[in-house]
PDB file of C-alpha atoms in Angstrom:
ATOM      1  CA  MET A  27       6.198  26.696  15.195  1.00  0.00           C
ATOM      2  CA  LEU A  28       3.260  24.331  15.594  1.00  0.00           C
ATOM      3  CA  SER A  29      -0.170  25.102  17.041  1.00  0.00           C
ATOM      4  CA  PHE A  30      -2.612  22.503  18.340  1.00  0.00           C
ATOM      5  CA  GLU A  31      -6.355  21.946  18.380  1.00  0.00           C
ATOM      6  CA  LEU A  32      -8.699  19.445  20.031  1.00  0.00           C
ATOM      7  CA  PHE A  33     -12.057  18.247  18.688  1.00  0.00           C
ATOM      8  CA  PHE A  34     -14.942  16.898  20.786  1.00  0.00           C
ATOM      9  CA  SER A  35     -17.880  14.573  20.184  1.00  0.00           C
ATOM     10  CA  ASP A  36     -20.376  17.466  20.397  1.00  0.00           C
ATOM     11  CA  LYS A  37     -18.698  18.936  17.251  1.00  0.00           C
ATOM     12  CA  SER A  38     -16.990  21.698  19.250  1.00  0.00           C
ATOM     13  CA  ARG A  39     -13.288  22.412  18.899  1.00  0.00           C
ATOM     14  CA  GLU A  40     -10.701  24.343  20.850  1.00  0.00           C
ATOM     15  CA  VAL A  41      -7.298  25.770  19.970  1.00  0.00           C
ATOM     16  CA  LEU A  42      -4.953  25.011  22.842  1.00  0.00           C
ATOM     17  CA  PRO A  43      -3.697  28.244  24.425  1.00  0.00           C
ATOM     18  CA  HIS A  44      -0.911  26.547  26.375  1.00  0.00           C
ATOM     19  CA  VAL A  45       0.938  23.254  25.887  1.00  0.00           C
ATOM     20  CA  LEU A  46       3.527  21.996  28.384  1.00  0.00           C
ATOM     21  CA  SER A  47       5.283  19.596  26.007  1.00  0.00           C
ATOM     22  CA  VAL A  48       4.805  17.991  22.605  1.00  0.00           C
ATOM     23  CA  LYS A  49       6.214  15.048  20.680  1.00  0.00           C
ATOM     24  CA  LEU A  50       5.250  14.588  17.020  1.00  0.00           C
ATOM     25  CA  ASP A  51       6.766  11.519  15.383  1.00  0.00           C
ATOM     26  CA  CYS A  52       6.416  10.961  11.602  1.00  0.00           C
ATOM     27  CA  GLN A  53       8.170   8.065   9.830  1.00  0.00           C
ATOM     28  CA  LEU A  54       7.648   7.112   6.189  1.00  0.00           C
ATOM     29  CA  ASP A  55       7.833   3.384   6.936  1.00  0.00           C
ATOM     30  CA  VAL A  56       5.327   3.587   9.830  1.00  0.00           C
ATOM     31  CA  PRO A  57       1.700   3.950   8.639  1.00  0.00           C
ATOM     32  CA  ALA A  58       0.389   6.178  11.438  1.00  0.00           C
ATOM     33  CA  ASP A  59       2.110   9.302  12.754  1.00  0.00           C
ATOM     34  CA  SER A  60       1.896   9.822  16.517  1.00  0.00           C
ATOM     35  CA  LEU A  61       1.320  12.940  18.622  1.00  0.00           C
ATOM     36  CA  THR A  62       1.794  13.239  22.385  1.00  0.00           C
ATOM     37  CA  LEU A  63       0.505  16.390  24.122  1.00  0.00           C
ATOM     38  CA  THR A  64       1.083  17.265  27.773  1.00  0.00           C
ATOM     39  CA  LEU A  65      -1.398  19.926  28.928  1.00  0.00           C
ATOM     40  CA  PRO A  66      -2.503  21.737  32.080  1.00  0.00           C
ATOM     41  CA  PHE A  67      -5.484  19.834  33.470  1.00  0.00           C
ATOM     42  CA  ALA A  68      -8.935  20.754  32.163  1.00  0.00           C
ATOM     43  CA  LYS A  69     -11.966  18.489  32.461  1.00  0.00           C
ATOM     44  CA  LYS A  70     -13.087  19.190  28.905  1.00  0.00           C
ATOM     45  CA  TYR A  71      -9.758  18.028  27.442  1.00  0.00           C
ATOM     46  CA  ARG A  72     -10.406  14.531  28.823  1.00  0.00           C
ATOM     47  CA  GLU A  73     -13.300  14.204  26.362  1.00  0.00           C
ATOM     48  CA  ALA A  74     -11.249  15.005  23.248  1.00  0.00           C
ATOM     49  CA  VAL A  75     -11.800  12.583  20.357  1.00  0.00           C
ATOM     50  CA  LEU A  76      -9.478  14.103  17.745  1.00  0.00           C
ATOM     51  CA  ALA A  77      -6.299  16.182  17.785  1.00  0.00           C
ATOM     52  CA  ALA A  78      -4.697  18.359  15.122  1.00  0.00           C
ATOM     53  CA  ALA A  79      -1.333  20.051  14.644  1.00  0.00           C
ATOM     54  CA  TRP A  80      -0.999  23.060  12.357  1.00  0.00           C
ATOM     55  CA  GLU A  81       2.069  24.717  10.907  1.00  0.00           C
ATOM     56  CA  GLY A  82       0.627  28.059   9.850  1.00  0.00           C
ATOM     57  CA  ASP A  83      -2.307  27.086   7.640  1.00  0.00           C
ATOM     58  CA  ILE A  84      -0.851  23.630   6.796  1.00  0.00           C
ATOM     59  CA  LEU A  85      -2.445  20.684   8.570  1.00  0.00           C
ATOM     60  CA  ARG A  86       0.515  18.505   9.570  1.00  0.00           C
ATOM     61  CA  PHE A  87      -1.348  16.076  11.830  1.00  0.00           C
ATOM     62  CA  TYR A  88      -4.973  15.057  12.301  1.00  0.00           C
ATOM     63  CA  GLY A  89      -6.247  11.937  13.987  1.00  0.00           C
ATOM     64  CA  PRO A  90      -7.998  10.141  16.844  1.00  0.00           C
ATOM     65  CA  VAL A  91      -7.046  10.432  20.510  1.00  0.00           C
ATOM     66  CA  ASP A  92      -6.182   6.903  21.628  1.00  0.00           C
ATOM     67  CA  GLU A  93      -5.370   7.479  25.279  1.00  0.00           C
ATOM     68  CA  VAL A  94      -5.823  10.186  27.918  1.00  0.00           C
ATOM     69  CA  ILE A  95      -3.879  10.035  31.176  1.00  0.00           C
ATOM     70  CA  THR A  96      -4.532  12.305  34.181  1.00  0.00           C
ATOM     71  CA  VAL A  97      -1.618  12.870  36.572  1.00  0.00           C
ATOM     72  CA  SER A  98      -1.918  14.562  39.968  1.00  0.00           C
ATOM     73  CA  GLN A  99       1.279  15.044  41.935  1.00  0.00           C
ATOM     74  CA  SER A 100       2.476  17.574  44.507  1.00  0.00           C
ATOM     75  CA  GLY A 101      -0.639  19.666  44.019  1.00  0.00           C
ATOM     76  CA  LYS A 102      -0.160  19.865  40.258  1.00  0.00           C
ATOM     77  CA  HIS A 103      -2.543  18.375  37.713  1.00  0.00           C
ATOM     78  CA  ILE A 104      -1.729  17.603  34.091  1.00  0.00           C
ATOM     79  CA  LEU A 105      -3.188  15.658  31.179  1.00  0.00           C
ATOM     80  CA  ARG A 106      -1.270  13.596  28.659  1.00  0.00           C
ATOM     81  CA  LEU A 107      -3.004  12.828  25.357  1.00  0.00           C
ATOM     82  CA  TYR A 108      -1.771  10.230  22.883  1.00  0.00           C
ATOM     83  CA  ALA A 109      -3.099  10.410  19.328  1.00  0.00           C
ATOM     84  CA  ARG A 110      -2.418   8.788  15.960  1.00  0.00           C
ATOM     85  CA  SER A 111      -3.050  10.105  12.466  1.00  0.00           C
ATOM     86  CA  LEU A 112      -6.069   9.017  10.389  1.00  0.00           C
ATOM     87  CA  ALA A 113      -4.103   5.969   9.219  1.00  0.00           C
ATOM     88  CA  ALA A 114      -4.958   4.562  12.664  1.00  0.00           C
ATOM     89  CA  PHE A 115      -8.561   4.005  11.555  1.00  0.00           C
ATOM     90  CA  LEU A 116      -7.359   2.017   8.531  1.00  0.00           C
ATOM     91  CA  LEU A 117      -5.052  -0.063  10.730  1.00  0.00           C
ATOM     92  CA  ASP A 118      -7.697  -0.761  13.379  1.00  0.00           C
ATOM     93  CA  ASN A 119     -10.540  -1.793  11.046  1.00  0.00           C
ATOM     94  CA  GLU A 120     -10.761  -5.032   9.091  1.00  0.00           C
ATOM     95  CA  ALA A 121     -11.569  -4.812   5.384  1.00  0.00           C
ATOM     96  CA  GLU A 122     -14.245  -6.939   3.730  1.00  0.00           C
ATOM     97  CA  PRO A 123     -12.708 -10.001   2.029  1.00  0.00           C
ATOM     98  CA  LEU A 124     -13.306  -9.805  -1.714  1.00  0.00           C
ATOM     99  CA  THR A 125     -11.595  -9.597  -5.086  1.00  0.00           C
ATOM    100  CA  TYR A 126     -11.562  -6.345  -7.051  1.00  0.00           C
ATOM    101  CA  ALA A 127     -11.464  -6.409 -10.837  1.00  0.00           C
ATOM    102  CA  ASN A 128      -9.429  -3.523 -12.283  1.00  0.00           C
ATOM    103  CA  PRO A 129      -9.849  -1.263  -9.216  1.00  0.00           C
ATOM    104  CA  SER A 130      -9.354   2.496  -9.615  1.00  0.00           C
ATOM    105  CA  ASN A 131      -8.064   5.069  -7.137  1.00  0.00           C
ATOM    106  CA  LYS A 132     -11.632   6.363  -6.818  1.00  0.00           C
ATOM    107  CA  LEU A 133     -12.960   2.949  -5.868  1.00  0.00           C
ATOM    108  CA  MET A 134     -10.167   2.337  -3.354  1.00  0.00           C
ATOM    109  CA  ALA A 135     -10.774   5.749  -1.817  1.00  0.00           C
ATOM    110  CA  GLU A 136     -14.528   5.176  -1.528  1.00  0.00           C
ATOM    111  CA  ARG A 137     -14.004   1.809   0.178  1.00  0.00           C
ATOM    112  CA  HIS A 138     -10.876   2.395   2.264  1.00  0.00           C
ATOM    113  CA  LEU A 139     -10.294   6.154   2.770  1.00  0.00           C
ATOM    114  CA  LEU A 140     -13.419   8.322   2.712  1.00  0.00           C
ATOM    115  CA  PRO A 141     -15.219   6.360   5.484  1.00  0.00           C
ATOM    116  CA  PHE A 142     -12.344   7.228   7.832  1.00  0.00           C
ATOM    117  CA  GLY A 143     -12.132  10.977   7.290  1.00  0.00           C
ATOM    118  CA  VAL A 144      -9.549  11.112   4.496  1.00  0.00           C
ATOM    119  CA  THR A 145     -10.981  13.646   2.044  1.00  0.00           C
ATOM    120  CA  GLU A 146      -8.162  14.142  -0.486  1.00  0.00           C
ATOM    121  CA  TYR A 147      -6.237  11.587  -2.501  1.00  0.00           C
ATOM    122  CA  ASP A 148      -4.263  11.116  -5.730  1.00  0.00           C
ATOM    123  CA  ASN A 149      -6.890  10.579  -8.404  1.00  0.00           C
ATOM    124  CA  GLU A 150      -6.335   9.522 -12.006  1.00  0.00           C
ATOM    125  CA  ARG A 151      -8.206   8.046 -14.965  1.00  0.00           C
ATOM    126  CA  HIS A 152      -6.394   4.736 -15.386  1.00  0.00           C
ATOM    127  CA  PRO A 153      -7.171   1.874 -12.978  1.00  0.00           C
ATOM    128  CA  LEU A 154      -5.042  -1.081 -12.013  1.00  0.00           C
ATOM    129  CA  TYR A 155      -5.529  -3.419 -14.975  1.00  0.00           C
ATOM    130  CA  ASP A 156      -5.472  -6.547 -12.850  1.00  0.00           C
ATOM    131  CA  SER A 157      -7.352  -8.203 -10.026  1.00  0.00           C
ATOM    132  CA  LEU A 158      -6.721  -7.295  -6.399  1.00  0.00           C
ATOM    133  CA  GLN A 159      -7.535  -9.818  -3.696  1.00  0.00           C
ATOM    134  CA  ILE A 160      -8.424  -8.683  -0.182  1.00  0.00           C
ATOM    135  CA  ASP A 161      -7.964 -11.675   2.121  1.00  0.00           C
ATOM    136  CA  LYS A 162      -9.843 -12.402   5.341  1.00  0.00           C
ATOM    137  CA  GLY A 163      -8.171 -10.645   8.232  1.00  0.00           C
ATOM    138  CA  MET A 164      -6.563  -7.872   6.189  1.00  0.00           C
ATOM    139  CA  SER A 165      -6.982  -4.335   7.505  1.00  0.00           C
ATOM    140  CA  HIS A 166      -8.069  -1.417   5.340  1.00  0.00           C
ATOM    141  CA  TRP A 167      -4.445  -0.232   5.458  1.00  0.00           C
ATOM    142  CA  GLN A 168      -3.167  -3.567   4.156  1.00  0.00           C
ATOM    143  CA  ALA A 169      -5.742  -3.459   1.342  1.00  0.00           C
ATOM    144  CA  LEU A 170      -4.661   0.060   0.375  1.00  0.00           C
ATOM    145  CA  GLU A 171      -0.974  -0.842   0.634  1.00  0.00           C
ATOM    146  CA  ARG A 172      -1.462  -3.909  -1.581  1.00  0.00           C
ATOM    147  CA  PHE A 173      -3.148  -1.711  -4.212  1.00  0.00           C
ATOM    148  CA  CYS A 174      -0.422   0.961  -4.095  1.00  0.00           C
ATOM    149  CA  ARG A 175       2.411  -1.558  -4.302  1.00  0.00           C
ATOM    150  CA  LYS A 176       0.783  -3.308  -7.239  1.00  0.00           C
ATOM    151  CA  ARG A 177      -0.261  -0.125  -9.074  1.00  0.00           C
ATOM    152  CA  TYR A 178       2.676   2.209  -8.320  1.00  0.00           C
ATOM    153  CA  GLY A 179       5.344   0.119  -6.600  1.00  0.00           C
ATOM    154  CA  SER A 180       5.153   2.460  -3.611  1.00  0.00           C
ATOM    155  CA  LEU A 181       3.846   2.783  -0.071  1.00  0.00           C
ATOM    156  CA  PRO A 182       0.856   5.023   0.667  1.00  0.00           C
ATOM    157  CA  ARG A 183       1.024   7.804   3.241  1.00  0.00           C
ATOM    158  CA  ILE A 184      -1.656   9.831   5.017  1.00  0.00           C
ATOM    159  CA  GLU A 185      -0.791  13.347   6.173  1.00  0.00           C
ATOM    160  CA  GLY A 186      -3.513  15.500   7.667  1.00  0.00           C
ATOM    161  CA  LYS A 187      -6.647  14.588   5.680  1.00  0.00           C
ATOM    162  CA  ARG A 188      -4.840  13.703   2.452  1.00  0.00           C
ATOM    163  CA  ALA A 189      -3.675  10.317   1.185  1.00  0.00           C
ATOM    164  CA  TYR A 190      -0.614  10.055  -1.050  1.00  0.00           C
ATOM    165  CA  LEU A 191      -1.062   6.864  -3.056  1.00  0.00           C
ATOM    166  CA  LYS A 192       1.851   7.174  -5.483  1.00  0.00           C
ATOM    167  CA  GLY A 193       4.526   7.427  -2.810  1.00  0.00           C
ATOM    168  CA  PHE A 194       5.373  10.423  -0.653  1.00  0.00           C
ATOM    169  CA  VAL A 195       8.157  12.819  -1.621  1.00  0.00           C
ATOM    170  CA  ARG A 196       8.488  16.512  -0.881  1.00  0.00           C
ATOM    171  CA  GLU A 197       9.903  18.887  -3.463  1.00  0.00           C
ATOM    172  CA  GLY A 198      13.325  20.418  -2.965  1.00  0.00           C
ATOM    173  CA  LYS A 199      16.565  19.200  -1.464  1.00  0.00           C
ATOM    174  CA  ALA A 200      17.703  19.680   2.125  1.00  0.00           C
ATOM    175  CA  VAL A 201      21.435  20.167   2.615  1.00  0.00           C
ATOM    176  CA  PHE A 202      22.489  19.730   6.231  1.00  0.00           C
ATOM    177  CA  GLY A 203      25.610  21.565   7.395  1.00  0.00           C
ATOM    178  CA  GLU A 204      27.016  25.026   8.061  1.00  0.00           C
ATOM    179  CA  ASN A 205      25.711  26.364   4.739  1.00  0.00           C
ATOM    180  CA  GLY A 206      22.282  24.765   5.029  1.00  0.00           C
ATOM    181  CA  VAL A 207      20.155  23.249   7.781  1.00  0.00           C
ATOM    182  CA  ARG A 208      22.379  23.322  10.854  1.00  0.00           C
ATOM    183  CA  TYR A 209      22.490  20.433  13.300  1.00  0.00           C
ATOM    184  CA  TYR A 210      23.839  19.816  16.782  1.00  0.00           C
ATOM    185  CA  SER A 211      24.842  16.187  16.435  1.00  0.00           C
ATOM    186  CA  LEU A 212      25.251  13.427  13.846  1.00  0.00           C
ATOM    187  CA  ARG A 213      24.986   9.684  14.325  1.00  0.00           C
ATOM    188  CA  GLU A 214      25.680   7.352  11.403  1.00  0.00           C
ATOM    189  CA  CYS A 215      24.856   3.662  11.697  1.00  0.00           C
ATOM    190  CA  ARG A 216      25.938   1.105   9.086  1.00  0.00           C
ATOM    191  CA  ARG A 217      24.514  -2.415   9.515  1.00  0.00           C
ATOM    192  CA  PRO A 218      25.565  -4.572   6.561  1.00  0.00           C
ATOM    193  CA  CYS A 219      24.316  -7.616   8.494  1.00  0.00           C
ATOM    194  CA  ARG A 220      20.776  -6.527   7.547  1.00  0.00           C
ATOM    195  CA  LEU A 221      21.436  -6.782   3.797  1.00  0.00           C
ATOM    196  CA  ILE A 222      20.095  -9.760   1.839  1.00  0.00           C
ATOM    197  CA  SER A 223      22.320 -10.530  -1.130  1.00  0.00           C
ATOM    198  CA  GLU A 224      19.823 -12.698  -2.998  1.00  0.00           C
ATOM    199  CA  ILE A 225      16.510 -14.518  -2.676  1.00  0.00           C
ATOM    200  CA  ARG A 226      15.927 -17.875  -4.351  1.00  0.00           C
ATOM    201  CA  VAL A 227      12.303 -18.333  -5.300  1.00  0.00           C
ATOM    202  CA  ARG A 228      10.167 -21.377  -5.952  1.00  0.00           C
ATOM    203  CA  LEU A 229       7.626 -20.437  -8.631  1.00  0.00           C
ATOM    204  CA  ASN A 230       5.656 -23.680  -9.025  1.00  0.00           C
ATOM    205  CA  ALA A 231       4.741 -26.729  -6.996  1.00  0.00           C
ATOM    206  CA  ILE A 232       6.904 -29.204  -8.938  1.00  0.00           C
ATOM    207  CA  GLY A 233      10.011 -27.068  -9.458  1.00  0.00           C
ATOM    208  CA  GLY A 234      12.809 -26.138  -7.093  1.00  0.00           C
ATOM    209  CA  TYR A 235      14.088 -22.775  -5.947  1.00  0.00           C
ATOM    210  CA  SER A 236      15.562 -22.024  -9.340  1.00  0.00           C
ATOM    211  CA  SER A 237      14.545 -18.366  -9.808  1.00  0.00           C
ATOM    212  CA  VAL A 238      17.000 -15.915  -8.272  1.00  0.00           C
ATOM    213  CA  MET A 239      16.371 -12.278  -7.320  1.00  0.00           C
ATOM    214  CA  ARG A 240      19.655 -10.487  -6.594  1.00  0.00           C
ATOM    215  CA  ASN A 241      20.162  -7.303  -4.628  1.00  0.00           C
ATOM    216  CA  ASN A 242      21.635  -4.495  -6.758  1.00  0.00           C
ATOM    217  CA  ASN A 243      22.700  -2.489  -3.717  1.00  0.00           C
ATOM    218  CA  PRO A 244      26.469  -1.873  -4.173  1.00  0.00           C
ATOM    219  CA  ASP A 245      26.955  -2.411  -0.434  1.00  0.00           C
ATOM    220  CA  CYS A 246      26.140  -6.085  -1.074  1.00  0.00           C
ATOM    221  CA  ALA A 247      29.347  -6.593  -3.070  1.00  0.00           C
ATOM    222  CA  GLY A 248      31.283  -9.525  -1.614  1.00  0.00           C
ATOM    223  CA  ARG A 249      28.544 -10.376   0.893  1.00  0.00           C
ATOM    224  CA  SER A 250      26.455 -13.530   1.015  1.00  0.00           C
ATOM    225  CA  ARG A 251      23.109 -13.585   2.848  1.00  0.00           C
ATOM    226  CA  VAL A 252      20.700 -15.839   0.990  1.00  0.00           C
ATOM    227  CA  ARG A 253      16.999 -16.394   1.670  1.00  0.00           C
ATOM    228  CA  TYR A 254      14.532 -18.894   0.159  1.00  0.00           C
ATOM    229  CA  LEU A 255      10.934 -18.010  -0.683  1.00  0.00           C
ATOM    230  CA  ASN A 256       8.108 -20.322  -1.724  1.00  0.00           C
ATOM    231  CA  ALA A 257       5.985 -18.206  -4.091  1.00  0.00           C
ATOM    232  CA  THR A 258       3.407 -21.006  -4.417  1.00  0.00           C
ATOM    233  CA  ALA A 259       2.248 -20.418  -0.836  1.00  0.00           C
ATOM    234  CA  ASP A 260      -0.772 -18.247  -0.036  1.00  0.00           C
ATOM    235  CA  ASN A 261      -0.121 -14.482   0.102  1.00  0.00           C
ATOM    236  CA  VAL A 262       3.455 -14.913  -1.190  1.00  0.00           C
ATOM    237  CA  ASN A 263       4.714 -13.726  -4.576  1.00  0.00           C
ATOM    238  CA  LEU A 264       7.637 -11.963  -6.206  1.00  0.00           C
ATOM    239  CA  ASP A 265       6.546  -8.694  -4.606  1.00  0.00           C
ATOM    240  CA  THR A 266       7.221 -10.353  -1.264  1.00  0.00           C
ATOM    241  CA  ALA A 267      10.819 -10.992  -2.337  1.00  0.00           C
ATOM    242  CA  ARG A 268      11.260  -7.380  -3.438  1.00  0.00           C
ATOM    243  CA  GLN A 269       9.880  -6.152  -0.135  1.00  0.00           C
ATOM    244  CA  MET A 270      12.337  -8.365   1.750  1.00  0.00           C
ATOM    245  CA  LEU A 271      15.255  -6.871  -0.200  1.00  0.00           C
ATOM    246  CA  GLU A 272      13.962  -3.325   0.295  1.00  0.00           C
ATOM    247  CA  LYS A 273      13.489  -3.831   4.037  1.00  0.00           C
ATOM    248  CA  GLY A 274      17.040  -5.111   4.423  1.00  0.00           C
ATOM    249  CA  ASN A 275      18.410  -2.176   2.420  1.00  0.00           C
ATOM    250  CA  ARG A 276      16.497   0.337   4.547  1.00  0.00           C
ATOM    251  CA  GLU A 277      17.722  -1.191   7.781  1.00  0.00           C
ATOM    252  CA  ALA A 278      21.351  -1.403   6.629  1.00  0.00           C
ATOM    253  CA  TYR A 279      21.968   2.343   6.823  1.00  0.00           C
ATOM    254  CA  LEU A 280      20.612   5.085   9.076  1.00  0.00           C
ATOM    255  CA  LEU A 281      21.812   8.628   9.694  1.00  0.00           C
ATOM    256  CA  LYS A 282      20.303  10.709  12.494  1.00  0.00           C
ATOM    257  CA  LEU A 283      20.714  14.448  13.008  1.00  0.00           C
ATOM    258  CA  GLN A 284      19.456  16.717  15.760  1.00  0.00           C
ATOM    259  CA  CYS A 285      18.323  20.131  14.530  1.00  0.00           C
ATOM    260  CA  ALA A 286      16.861  23.205  16.215  1.00  0.00           C
ATOM    261  CA  GLY A 287      13.179  23.987  15.759  1.00  0.00           C
ATOM    262  CA  THR A 288      10.229  21.909  14.563  1.00  0.00           C
ATOM    263  CA  ARG A 289      11.048  20.752  11.030  1.00  0.00           C
ATOM    264  CA  VAL A 290       8.110  18.602   9.905  1.00  0.00           C
ATOM    265  CA  ASP A 291       8.546  20.225   6.488  1.00  0.00           C
ATOM    266  CA  LEU A 292      11.723  18.198   5.866  1.00  0.00           C
ATOM    267  CA  LEU A 293       9.946  14.827   5.737  1.00  0.00           C
ATOM    268  CA  GLY A 294      10.214  13.177   2.321  1.00  0.00           C
ATOM    269  CA  MET A 295      12.888  15.539   0.968  1.00  0.00           C
ATOM    270  CA  GLU A 296      15.957  14.485  -0.964  1.00  0.00           C
ATOM    271  CA  ALA A 297      18.968  15.304   1.215  1.00  0.00           C
ATOM    272  CA  ALA A 298      22.724  15.582   1.575  1.00  0.00           C
ATOM    273  CA  VAL A 299      24.946  16.073   4.621  1.00  0.00           C
ATOM    274  CA  GLU A 300      28.201  18.039   4.742  1.00  0.00           C
ATOM    275  CA  ASP A 301      30.251  17.168   7.821  1.00  0.00           C
ATOM    276  CA  SER A 302      33.898  17.675   8.710  1.00  0.00           C
ATOM    277  CA  GLY A 303      34.103  14.064   9.932  1.00  0.00           C
ATOM    278  CA  PRO A 304      32.501  11.698   7.381  1.00  0.00           C
ATOM    279  CA  GLY A 305      32.625  14.408   4.687  1.00  0.00           C
ATOM    280  CA  ARG A 306      29.805  14.891   2.189  1.00  0.00           C
ATOM    281  CA  ILE A 307      27.149  12.189   2.184  1.00  0.00           C
ATOM    282  CA  ASP A 308      24.786  12.418  -0.770  1.00  0.00           C
ATOM    283  CA  GLY A 309      21.977  10.297  -2.198  1.00  0.00           C
ATOM    284  CA  LEU A 310      19.880  10.484   0.988  1.00  0.00           C
ATOM    285  CA  ARG A 311      16.205  11.057   1.745  1.00  0.00           C
ATOM    286  CA  VAL A 312      14.566  12.274   4.943  1.00  0.00           C
ATOM    287  CA  THR A 313      12.451   9.315   6.041  1.00  0.00           C
ATOM    288  CA  GLY A 314      11.571  10.443   9.545  1.00  0.00           C
ATOM    289  CA  VAL A 315      11.175  13.504  11.752  1.00  0.00           C
ATOM    290  CA  CYS A 316      10.552  13.476  15.484  1.00  0.00           C
ATOM    291  CA  CYS A 317       9.748  16.959  16.797  1.00  0.00           C
ATOM    292  CA  GLU A 318       9.823  17.738  20.522  1.00  0.00           C
ATOM    293  CA  MET A 319       8.761  20.949  22.236  1.00  0.00           C
ATOM    294  CA  ASN A 320       9.029  21.757  25.953  1.00  0.00           C
ATOM    295  CA  GLU A 321      10.226  24.477  28.322  1.00  0.00           C
ATOM    296  CA  LYS A 322      13.802  23.969  27.065  1.00  0.00           C
ATOM    297  CA  GLY A 323      12.915  24.774  23.457  1.00  0.00           C
ATOM    298  CA  GLU A 324      12.240  22.946  20.191  1.00  0.00           C
ATOM    299  CA  LEU A 325      14.276  20.062  18.780  1.00  0.00           C
ATOM    300  CA  THR A 326      13.834  17.814  15.728  1.00  0.00           C
ATOM    301  CA  THR A 327      15.549  14.466  15.275  1.00  0.00           C
ATOM    302  CA  VAL A 328      15.860  13.833  11.536  1.00  0.00           C
ATOM    303  CA  SER A 329      16.276  10.283  10.166  1.00  0.00           C
ATOM    304  CA  LEU A 330      17.906   9.875   6.752  1.00  0.00           C
ATOM    305  CA  ARG A 331      18.324   6.719   4.696  1.00  0.00           C
ATOM    306  CA  LYS A 332      20.017   5.968   1.390  1.00  0.00           C
ATOM    307  CA  GLU A 333      17.911   6.594  -1.682  1.00  0.00           C
ATOM    308  CA  ASN A 334      17.408   4.056  -4.485  1.00  0.00           C
ATOM    309  CA  VAL A 335      19.158   1.096  -2.868  1.00  0.00           C
TER     310      VAL A 335
END
């Protein structure tokens, strides 16, 4: 069960005693989580600048209110608040163009996290032993993502007031089925048309597209979808090719389950599904949760994708 709190510009805060409906959407491949609250009308709520969602004493969501809508109809008055997590500040603000030499987590946090309310992050002694270029027009999120991809080969994630720089995984394994987390419905979508079998790369100005990066995903066997990439162009390198392969692999398979309750805690977990139809499906990870609460009850739509493809 989630509880909710609003924060105001005068530094006051208020725990919401009554919420008409809620939608909390968290996806690992989307930088900012989103929260939609529908509330009984109160003038003060229109001035909210930040919103938070708590699960017990765990801060699951914290971020700026982007939009407030007042609705009056048939003598009833409600407010609808739309908020995004703190990653929204990183997305909405442009970073200073410069080149870092051997940047550390501490430096990246001081420049791209702490100014926007993120107070915790993965810290370590060893920096990135390389340069990191921040180009004109890049957001703070893009700067942080470039660092994390280059240093750890992973995507960053912000949850509550903490940044996970080494990739986000939650401990434990969720098994969905009669003997585990029960679900109402299952929808499996296979889209092999999204797979890229190989990328041919041009590494220098005088050579051709002679370097080949092949997709090791077993679902690519017998399939041919080739792309060409000019790595001599600005902002393009071998990491770009890897990201193209990864994106295609992610989009090629999606499993969605509908479960009772609000299950934000499942996000990032290793997972398996036991179903009488498709049988046991293993090697999955929970990459998204969309929790909805209203007068009918609580429901979570869980998105699962194949791991290590």
